Coordinates of C-alpha atoms in Angstrom, one line a residue:
M1 CA 59.8 103.3 161.3
S2 CA 61.1 101.2 164.1
Q3 CA 58.7 100.8 167.7
G4 CA 60.4 98.2 170.0
S5 CA 61.2 95.1 168.5
Q6 CA 58.3 95.6 165.2
T7 CA 59.0 96.8 162.4
Y8 CA 56.5 99.0 160.1
S9 CA 56.7 99.8 157.0
S10 CA 56.1 104.1 155.9
L11 CA 53.7 102.9 153.1
E12 CA 51.3 101.7 154.6
V13 CA 48.0 100.2 153.2
H14 CA 44.9 100.2 154.8
E15 CA 41.5 98.0 153.4
P16 CA 40.2 99.0 152.0
D17 CA 43.0 99.4 148.9
P18 CA 41.3 101.1 145.9
E19 CA 43.9 99.8 143.3
Q20 CA 43.6 95.9 144.4
Y21 CA 39.9 97.0 144.6
Q22 CA 40.1 97.9 141.4
K23 CA 41.7 95.3 140.2
Q24 CA 39.5 92.7 142.0
V25 CA 36.8 94.2 140.2
V26 CA 38.0 94.1 136.5
S27 CA 39.7 90.5 137.0
Y28 CA 36.3 88.9 138.6
P29 CA 33.2 90.2 137.3
D30 CA 29.7 89.4 138.5
H31 CA 29.2 86.4 137.4
S32 CA 25.3 86.4 139.6
L33 CA 24.3 87.8 135.8
P34 CA 24.5 85.9 132.9
Q35 CA 28.1 87.1 130.8
P36 CA 27.9 87.2 126.5
M37 CA 30.6 85.1 125.7
P38 CA 32.6 87.2 123.0
L39 CA 31.6 85.6 119.2
E40 CA 36.4 85.7 118.4
Q41 CA 36.5 83.5 121.3
R42 CA 33.3 81.0 121.1
T43 CA 34.6 80.7 117.6
G44 CA 38.3 79.6 118.4
A45 CA 39.8 83.7 117.6
S46 CA 42.3 85.5 119.6
P47 CA 40.3 88.4 120.6
T48 CA 40.9 92.1 119.0
Y49 CA 40.3 95.5 119.2
T50 CA 39.1 98.1 116.7
S51 CA 39.8 101.6 116.9
P52 CA 37.9 104.3 117.5
E53 CA 37.5 105.8 114.3
S54 CA 36.6 102.3 113.4
T55 CA 34.1 102.0 116.1
K56 CA 32.7 105.3 115.1
E57 CA 31.7 103.7 111.8
V58 CA 29.6 100.8 113.4
V59 CA 27.5 104.0 115.0
T60 CA 26.8 105.5 111.5
S61 CA 26.1 102.3 110.2
A62 CA 24.0 101.4 112.8
S63 CA 22.3 104.9 112.4
E64 CA 21.0 104.5 109.0
Y65 CA 20.3 101.4 108.3
G66 CA 18.3 101.0 111.6
Y67 CA 18.2 98.7 114.7
Y68 CA 18.1 94.9 114.3
K69 CA 14.9 94.3 116.7
P70 CA 13.5 90.8 117.8
G71 CA 11.1 89.3 115.3
Q72 CA 12.0 92.0 112.5
E73 CA 14.9 89.6 111.2
N74 CA 13.4 89.5 107.1
T75 CA 13.1 92.9 107.1
Y76 CA 16.7 93.4 108.4
N77 CA 18.4 91.5 106.6
Q78 CA 16.9 91.8 103.0
H79 CA 18.0 96.1 103.7
P80 CA 19.8 96.6 100.7
G81 CA 22.8 97.0 103.3
Y82 CA 23.1 93.3 103.3
A83 CA 23.4 91.0 101.0
G84 CA 21.9 87.7 103.3
A85 CA 20.2 86.4 106.6
Y86 CA 21.8 86.7 109.0
V87 CA 21.7 82.9 111.4
D88 CA 23.9 82.8 114.4
P89 CA 25.3 79.2 114.9
H90 CA 25.8 79.5 118.6
A91 CA 23.1 80.6 119.1
A92 CA 21.8 77.7 120.5
N93 CA 24.9 77.0 122.8
S94 CA 24.9 80.7 124.4
P95 CA 22.5 82.6 126.8
P96 CA 21.4 85.9 125.8
G97 CA 22.6 88.8 127.0
P98 CA 20.5 91.1 129.2
Y99 CA 19.2 93.3 125.8
G100 CA 18.5 90.2 124.2
P101 CA 20.5 88.6 121.1
V102 CA 21.2 91.8 119.5
G103 CA 22.8 93.7 122.1
S104 CA 22.0 97.6 123.5
P105 CA 21.8 100.1 121.1
M106 CA 23.5 102.5 122.6
S107 CA 26.3 100.5 123.1
G108 CA 27.9 101.7 120.0
G109 CA 31.0 102.5 121.7
T110 CA 32.1 99.0 122.8
T111 CA 35.1 97.2 121.7
A112 CA 35.2 94.5 119.3
V113 CA 35.5 91.9 122.1
Y114 CA 31.6 92.5 121.8
S115 CA 31.1 92.2 118.1
D116 CA 28.4 89.9 118.7
Q117 CA 26.4 92.7 119.3
Y118 CA 25.5 93.1 115.1
P119 CA 25.7 90.5 112.5
P120 CA 28.6 90.1 110.3
L121 CA 27.9 90.8 106.3
A122 CA 27.0 87.7 104.4
G123 CA 30.3 85.5 103.9
D124 CA 31.5 86.1 107.1
A125 CA 30.0 84.0 109.3
G126 CA 32.6 81.8 110.5
E127 CA 35.3 82.9 109.7
K128 CA 37.7 82.1 111.9
A129 CA 41.4 83.3 110.8
K130 CA 42.9 85.6 112.8
A131 CA 43.3 89.4 113.4
P132 CA 46.0 91.3 111.7
A133 CA 48.9 92.3 114.6
A134 CA 48.8 96.0 115.3
T135 CA 51.3 97.9 112.5
I136 CA 53.9 101.2 112.6
C137 CA 54.2 101.9 108.9
G138 CA 53.5 98.4 107.8
M139 CA 55.9 96.8 110.4
K140 CA 55.7 95.5 113.2
K141 CA 55.8 97.7 116.7
R142 CA 58.3 95.6 118.3
T143 CA 60.7 96.1 114.7
F144 CA 59.7 99.5 114.2
Y145 CA 61.1 100.8 117.6
I146 CA 63.7 98.7 116.6
I147 CA 64.5 100.5 114.7
L148 CA 63.8 103.5 115.5
A149 CA 66.0 103.1 118.1
V150 CA 69.0 102.0 116.0
A151 CA 68.1 105.0 113.1
I152 CA 68.2 107.8 116.9
L153 CA 71.6 106.8 117.7
I154 CA 73.0 106.9 114.7
I155 CA 71.6 110.7 114.3
V156 CA 73.7 110.8 117.5
A157 CA 76.7 109.4 116.3
A158 CA 76.9 111.2 113.4
V159 CA 76.1 115.0 115.1
A160 CA 78.7 114.1 117.7
G161 CA 81.4 113.1 115.2
G162 CA 80.1 115.5 112.7
V163 CA 80.7 118.7 115.7
A164 CA 83.8 117.2 116.8
G165 CA 85.1 116.6 113.3
G166 CA 84.1 120.5 112.4
L167 CA 85.9 121.8 115.7
A168 CA 89.1 119.3 114.1
A169 CA 89.0 120.6 110.8
Q170 CA 88.2 123.9 111.9
N171 CA 91.6 124.4 114.1
S172 CA 93.3 122.5 112.1
S173 CA 91.8 125.2 109.0
K174 CA 92.6 127.8 111.6
T175 CA 96.1 127.4 112.4
S176 CA 97.1 127.7 108.8
S177 CA 98.4 131.2 107.7
A178 CA 99.7 133.4 105.7
D179 CA 103.1 133.6 103.7
S180 CA 103.8 136.9 105.3
K181 CA 107.5 136.9 105.7
S182 CA 108.9 139.6 107.6
P183 CA 112.5 141.3 107.2
A184 CA 115.3 139.3 108.4
D185 CA 115.3 140.4 111.8
G186 CA 112.4 139.3 112.2
S187 CA 110.7 142.5 114.5
S188 CA 108.2 142.5 111.8
S189 CA 105.4 140.8 111.7
G190 CA 104.3 140.5 107.7
G191 CA 106.0 141.8 104.9
G192 CA 105.7 143.8 102.3
N193 CA 102.0 144.4 100.8
A194 CA 101.5 140.6 101.3
T195 CA 98.4 139.8 103.7
A196 CA 96.8 136.1 104.8
S197 CA 96.5 133.3 102.8
D198 CA 93.4 132.4 104.6
S199 CA 89.8 134.4 105.1
G200 CA 87.4 134.7 107.5
P201 CA 84.4 136.6 108.9
K202 CA 84.8 140.1 109.2
P203 CA 85.8 142.0 112.3
L204 CA 82.7 143.2 113.9
D205 CA 82.2 147.0 113.1
I206 CA 82.0 148.1 116.3
S207 CA 85.3 145.6 117.5
K208 CA 87.9 147.0 119.7
L209 CA 91.6 145.5 119.5
T210 CA 94.0 144.5 121.6
A211 CA 97.7 143.9 121.0
S212 CA 100.4 141.3 123.2
N213 CA 103.6 140.5 123.2
F214 CA 106.6 138.5 124.8
T215 CA 110.2 136.5 123.4
D216 CA 110.5 133.2 124.9
G217 CA 114.0 131.5 125.8
D218 CA 115.1 130.4 121.9
G219 CA 115.1 134.2 121.2
V220 CA 112.0 133.6 119.2
V221 CA 109.1 136.4 118.9
H222 CA 105.4 136.2 119.4
R223 CA 102.4 138.7 118.8
T224 CA 98.8 137.8 119.6
L225 CA 95.4 140.0 118.4
F226 CA 92.4 140.1 119.7
F227 CA 89.3 141.8 118.4
Q228 CA 85.1 140.5 117.6
D229 CA 83.9 138.9 114.2
E230 CA 81.0 140.0 112.5
Y231 CA 79.1 136.9 114.5
N232 CA 80.5 138.5 118.1
S233 CA 83.6 135.8 118.6
I234 CA 86.6 136.1 120.2
I235 CA 89.0 135.9 117.7
A236 CA 92.8 135.7 119.1
R237 CA 95.6 135.8 115.4
R238 CA 98.9 134.5 116.9
W239 CA 101.8 135.6 114.7
D240 CA 106.0 134.1 115.5
S241 CA 109.7 135.6 113.9
K242 CA 110.4 130.8 113.2
S243 CA 106.8 130.4 111.4
K244 CA 107.1 134.2 110.0
S245 CA 103.1 133.2 109.4
W246 CA 99.0 134.5 111.2
A247 CA 97.3 131.4 112.9
T248 CA 93.5 131.6 113.9
D249 CA 91.9 131.2 116.8
N250 CA 88.4 131.0 117.3
L251 CA 88.2 131.5 121.5
T252 CA 84.4 131.4 121.7
D253 CA 84.1 128.5 119.2
Q254 CA 86.6 126.5 121.3
L255 CA 84.6 126.7 124.4
I256 CA 81.3 126.7 122.7
A257 CA 80.7 122.9 123.8
T258 CA 82.2 123.3 127.9
T259 CA 80.6 123.5 130.7
R260 CA 81.2 128.3 130.5
P261 CA 80.9 128.9 127.0
L262 CA 81.8 132.4 126.8
D263 CA 79.2 135.4 126.8
V264 CA 80.8 138.2 125.6
A265 CA 79.2 141.8 125.1
A266 CA 79.1 142.9 121.6
G267 CA 81.7 145.3 121.2
T268 CA 83.0 144.5 124.4
P269 CA 86.4 146.8 125.5
L270 CA 89.8 144.1 125.3
A271 CA 92.6 143.8 127.3
S272 CA 95.6 141.8 127.2
A273 CA 98.9 141.4 128.5
S274 CA 101.7 137.7 128.1
M275 CA 104.4 136.6 130.9
D276 CA 108.3 136.0 129.7
L277 CA 109.6 134.6 132.7
D278 CA 111.2 132.2 131.5
P279 CA 110.7 129.0 131.4
H280 CA 106.7 130.5 132.0
Y281 CA 104.6 132.0 128.7
E282 CA 101.8 132.5 129.1
T283 CA 99.1 135.3 127.7
H284 CA 96.1 136.0 128.8
L285 CA 92.6 137.9 127.9
W286 CA 90.4 140.0 129.8
F287 CA 86.7 141.4 128.6
L288 CA 83.0 141.4 129.3
D289 CA 79.9 140.3 129.7
P290 CA 76.7 141.9 129.1
N291 CA 76.5 142.8 132.8
N292 CA 79.9 144.5 133.1
Y293 CA 81.4 141.7 134.2
I294 CA 84.9 141.1 133.7
H295 CA 85.5 137.9 131.8
S296 CA 89.4 136.1 130.7
M297 CA 90.7 133.7 129.0
A298 CA 94.6 132.5 128.7
A299 CA 97.5 130.3 127.4
T300 CA 99.1 129.1 130.0
D301 CA 101.8 127.0 127.6
A302 CA 102.1 130.1 124.7
V303 CA 105.0 128.0 123.6
G304 CA 104.1 124.5 123.4
T305 CA 100.6 125.0 122.8
P306 CA 100.1 128.1 121.4
S307 CA 95.4 127.6 120.3
G308 CA 95.1 125.9 124.7
W309 CA 92.9 128.7 125.9
A310 CA 90.7 127.9 128.9
N311 CA 88.9 129.6 131.1
D312 CA 90.9 131.3 133.6
T313 CA 88.1 132.3 136.4
L314 CA 89.9 135.1 138.0
D315 CA 89.8 133.2 141.7
D316 CA 85.6 133.8 141.2
A317 CA 86.0 137.4 141.3
F318 CA 82.6 139.5 140.4
L319 CA 84.7 142.7 139.1
Q320 CA 82.1 145.0 137.3
T321 CA 82.5 147.8 135.0
W322 CA 81.3 151.4 134.2
D323 CA 78.5 151.0 131.5
G324 CA 80.7 151.4 128.2
G325 CA 83.3 151.8 130.0
Q326 CA 87.2 150.3 129.2
L327 CA 90.2 148.0 130.3
A328 CA 93.5 147.9 130.7
A329 CA 96.0 145.3 131.4
M330 CA 99.6 144.5 131.9
W331 CA 102.1 141.8 133.8
Q332 CA 103.5 143.5 136.7
R333 CA 107.0 142.2 137.4
C334 CA 108.3 141.3 140.8
E335 CA 110.7 143.4 142.5
G336 CA 114.1 140.9 141.9
A337 CA 113.5 137.5 140.5
D338 CA 111.5 135.9 143.0
C339 CA 108.2 135.6 142.0
D340 CA 106.1 134.8 139.2
G341 CA 104.7 138.6 139.1
T342 CA 101.1 139.6 138.9
W343 CA 98.6 139.7 136.2
V344 CA 96.9 143.8 137.2
V345 CA 93.7 144.6 135.1
A346 CA 92.8 148.1 135.6
Y347 CA 89.1 148.8 134.9
Q348 CA 86.2 152.2 135.8
R349 CA 83.9 151.0 138.1
P350 CA 79.9 151.6 138.6
E351 CA 80.6 154.7 141.1
G352 CA 83.3 156.5 138.4
A353 CA 86.9 154.9 140.3
I354 CA 89.7 153.6 138.6
K355 CA 90.5 150.8 139.8
T356 CA 93.2 147.8 139.5
A357 CA 92.8 144.1 140.3
N358 CA 95.5 140.9 140.4
S359 CA 96.3 138.0 140.6
S360 CA 97.6 137.7 143.4
M361 CA 94.1 138.7 145.3
W362 CA 91.5 139.1 142.5
A363 CA 88.3 140.3 144.7
T364 CA 90.5 142.8 146.1
A365 CA 91.5 145.8 144.1
T366 CA 92.2 148.8 144.5
V367 CA 91.7 152.7 143.9
A368 CA 94.0 153.9 141.7
V369 CA 92.4 157.4 140.2
N370 CA 89.4 159.1 142.6
S371 CA 86.2 159.2 140.4
T372 CA 86.5 162.6 140.7
D373 CA 89.5 163.0 138.7
V374 CA 88.8 160.6 135.9
A375 CA 85.8 161.2 133.0
A376 CA 83.2 158.7 133.1
N377 CA 84.4 155.8 130.2
S378 CA 87.7 156.8 129.8
S379 CA 89.8 155.4 127.6
L380 CA 92.6 153.3 129.5
A381 CA 95.8 152.4 128.8
I382 CA 98.7 150.4 131.5
I383 CA 102.1 149.5 130.6
P384 CA 105.0 148.5 132.9
Q385 CA 107.7 151.2 134.6
L386 CA 111.5 151.2 134.9
S387 CA 111.9 151.7 138.9
G388 CA 115.7 152.1 139.3
P389 CA 116.5 148.9 138.0
W390 CA 113.6 146.8 138.3
L391 CA 110.6 147.2 135.8
D392 CA 107.7 146.4 139.1
A393 CA 106.3 150.1 138.6
I394 CA 103.1 150.7 136.4
E395 CA 101.8 153.7 134.1
L396 CA 98.2 154.0 134.1
V397 CA 96.8 156.5 131.4
S398 CA 93.7 157.7 131.6
E399 CA 91.3 160.9 130.8
K400 CA 90.3 163.7 133.5
A401 CA 87.1 165.4 133.7
S402 CA 87.7 169.0 134.0
S403 CA 87.5 171.6 131.2
T404 CA 90.3 170.7 129.3
R405 CA 89.2 167.1 129.6
T406 CA 93.1 165.6 129.6
M407 CA 95.0 162.5 128.8
R408 CA 97.0 161.9 131.4
V409 CA 99.7 159.6 133.0
T410 CA 99.4 158.3 137.2
T411 CA 102.4 156.7 138.3
Y412 CA 102.2 154.1 141.0
A413 CA 104.7 153.8 143.0
D414 CA 104.7 150.9 145.3
T415 CA 101.6 151.7 146.3
W416 CA 98.6 153.9 144.7
D417 CA 97.9 156.3 148.1
S418 CA 98.1 160.1 146.5
S419 CA 98.8 159.0 143.0
E420 CA 97.4 162.9 142.3
D421 CA 100.4 163.8 143.3
R422 CA 102.5 161.7 140.3
V423 CA 100.4 162.6 137.0
T424 CA 101.8 163.6 134.0
E425 CA 100.1 165.4 131.5
L426 CA 100.1 163.9 127.5
I427 CA 97.2 165.4 125.8
T428 CA 94.4 168.2 126.2
D429 CA 91.7 169.9 125.0
I430 CA 90.1 166.0 124.3
P431 CA 87.4 165.4 123.1
Q432 CA 84.2 163.9 125.5
P433 CA 84.9 159.9 126.5
A434 CA 82.7 157.5 123.1
T435 CA 82.7 154.6 122.1
R436 CA 85.6 154.9 119.3
Q437 CA 87.8 157.0 120.9
Q438 CA 90.6 154.4 122.4
F439 CA 94.0 155.3 124.3
T440 CA 97.2 152.7 124.0
V441 CA 100.4 153.1 124.2
T442 CA 104.2 151.3 123.5
K443 CA 107.6 151.6 125.0
W444 CA 111.6 151.5 123.5
G445 CA 114.8 151.7 124.7
S446 CA 115.0 149.8 127.6
W447 CA 111.4 151.2 128.7
N448 CA 113.2 154.2 128.4
Q449 CA 111.1 155.9 125.8
A450 CA 107.4 155.3 125.5
L451 CA 105.0 156.5 122.7
Y452 CA 101.0 158.1 123.7
L453 CA 98.3 157.5 121.1
A454 CA 94.7 158.7 121.1
L455 CA 92.6 157.5 118.4
L456 CA 89.5 160.5 119.1
S457 CA 86.3 159.8 118.1
D458 CA 86.8 161.5 114.4
G459 CA 88.8 158.8 113.5
T460 CA 92.2 161.3 114.2
L461 CA 94.4 160.1 116.5
E462 CA 97.4 162.6 118.4
G463 CA 100.4 161.2 120.4
T464 CA 103.0 162.5 123.0
H465 CA 106.8 160.7 123.0
Y466 CA 108.5 160.6 126.0
D467 CA 112.6 161.1 125.2
G468 CA 113.5 159.8 128.4
T469 CA 113.9 163.3 129.2
S470 CA 110.8 164.9 128.6
M471 CA 107.0 164.7 127.2
K472 CA 107.1 166.4 123.3
S473 CA 103.6 166.4 121.7
L474 CA 103.5 165.2 117.8
A475 CA 102.9 167.4 115.3
G476 CA 100.8 164.7 113.2
I477 CA 100.9 161.2 113.1
S478 CA 102.1 159.2 109.4
F479 CA 101.2 156.1 107.9
N480 CA 103.2 155.0 105.5
G481 CA 102.8 152.9 102.6
G482 CA 99.7 150.5 102.9
P483 CA 96.4 151.5 102.1
D484 CA 94.3 154.6 103.0
V485 CA 93.4 154.5 106.8
S486 CA 90.4 155.2 108.9
F487 CA 90.8 153.8 112.0
T488 CA 88.0 152.3 114.0
A489 CA 89.8 150.9 116.7
I490 CA 93.5 150.3 117.5
A491 CA 96.6 148.5 119.6
M492 CA 100.6 148.6 120.4
T493 CA 102.4 145.5 121.8
T494 CA 105.6 146.9 123.9
D495 CA 108.1 146.1 121.5
A496 CA 106.5 149.4 119.4
M497 CA 104.3 147.7 116.9
F498 CA 100.6 149.1 115.7
Y499 CA 97.9 147.3 114.9
G500 CA 94.6 149.0 113.6
I501 CA 90.8 148.0 112.4
S502 CA 90.5 149.3 109.1
D503 CA 88.2 148.7 106.0
D504 CA 87.5 145.1 107.5
E505 CA 90.9 144.3 108.7
V506 CA 93.1 144.1 110.9
L507 CA 96.4 146.6 109.3
E508 CA 100.3 146.3 111.1
Y509 CA 102.6 148.7 111.4
S510 CA 105.9 149.4 112.8
L511 CA 107.2 152.6 114.5
D512 CA 109.7 154.2 113.4
T513 CA 111.7 154.9 117.1
S514 CA 114.0 157.3 115.9
N515 CA 111.1 159.2 114.3
P516 CA 107.7 158.6 116.7
S517 CA 105.2 160.0 114.4
Q518 CA 105.7 157.7 111.4
F519 CA 105.2 155.1 110.9
T520 CA 105.6 151.8 108.3
Y521 CA 103.3 149.7 107.0
V522 CA 104.1 146.0 107.4
G523 CA 101.0 143.3 105.8
V524 CA 97.4 142.8 106.7
A525 CA 97.5 140.7 110.0
Y526 CA 93.5 139.5 109.7
P527 CA 92.4 138.5 107.9

């Protein structure tokens, strides 16, 4: 603080300074009174100090044998607790204290610096040996603390090294995979009844399942599955037609030591999609936290570093879903080839409407289906749709809230406005939405044919086939080969591969596109 030409400290001290006064009192005692010289100083020894426990022993001894009073030297010295008479060799040179040569009977709580208040035991008079230095665990304090610091550093280094090594080993082990051979055309991920050679935690019993695929510029097919394991971690399972093997990434573990670790709701809905715009190949995943907000992770170099997952912040948008609502996602191509397209996520808002948010501006979501036209907690599916020569339209599958409880598809054509006029019914009289109920869709034949599947709450599957001209209900769905199944979650890629969780395994099937009610067992995709 400055005033005129003078400068003042903001930490001014006014007299008298209590701290300075205390120091003066301690450093300069009142010499108007006689000052007893501690015995240890008068004998040339260094001052020592007793612990509180030692002080307690002195007080106890004094109360047991009586106090030493002037004129009672003979009686005192002959007490059984003492072996001989006490004679202070320095008494003639030292002035008596205010309580005489012995000291106050109330001074039992003083430190050993005033140890001349009590006579030493016989044989101790005149002892000049220095008191032992204070120790901890038998070591000097300084030595102890140095060793302790070194030990702490070693432990910290070991823990850090162990975590890093564990993650490296985990990533290494998880990229090891099964010898699941594919058919020569590379269209299927497994082969026969082959199973993955690396084991892992079981899928969470309420886990959802999602799958996506793309084909890179070299013609290599890539497929990725996502589900939760029994520890609530999100697992990515990757396959490609070049290695013909599966690899595993634990997305939760990958981010556990970052500033934004995953906080995933148990049984969260899962949605995924892949981009195949050469030379850009990406795979994205969307899921919910315990407060029903949407989060995302992405492998933005899905060919070069397919295990390189990172948080996708969604531009910090807050997208909240209905409690128990589902998710669906896709990559929407541009009309023409002059942009990278957009990522689209469909979800049900807390007020009931189905909205779609996209990567051009995540925070601005658009109503696709009004709340009056959709059931609460409706299952969702979404897939690209041809619009003339371009694959830039969208089909959104949901359940209508009505007496007939209908699974239906709504088409996006440059806008969601008047979407109720572009609705096609797929399956009628399905149960009300339930946790186990899920929709999925795939296409083939240059995106001209489609299969819409519904896993109902009782575990049965119903489907509708679009043959390019009309919708046809399927009489039944058959899974040929492989184990008996009771699916708790299902998913399909856009290249007509089916995946389902059954009996703690993720099973893979290929769709018979000539007869879309038939699926052929390929193998175990996990574990």
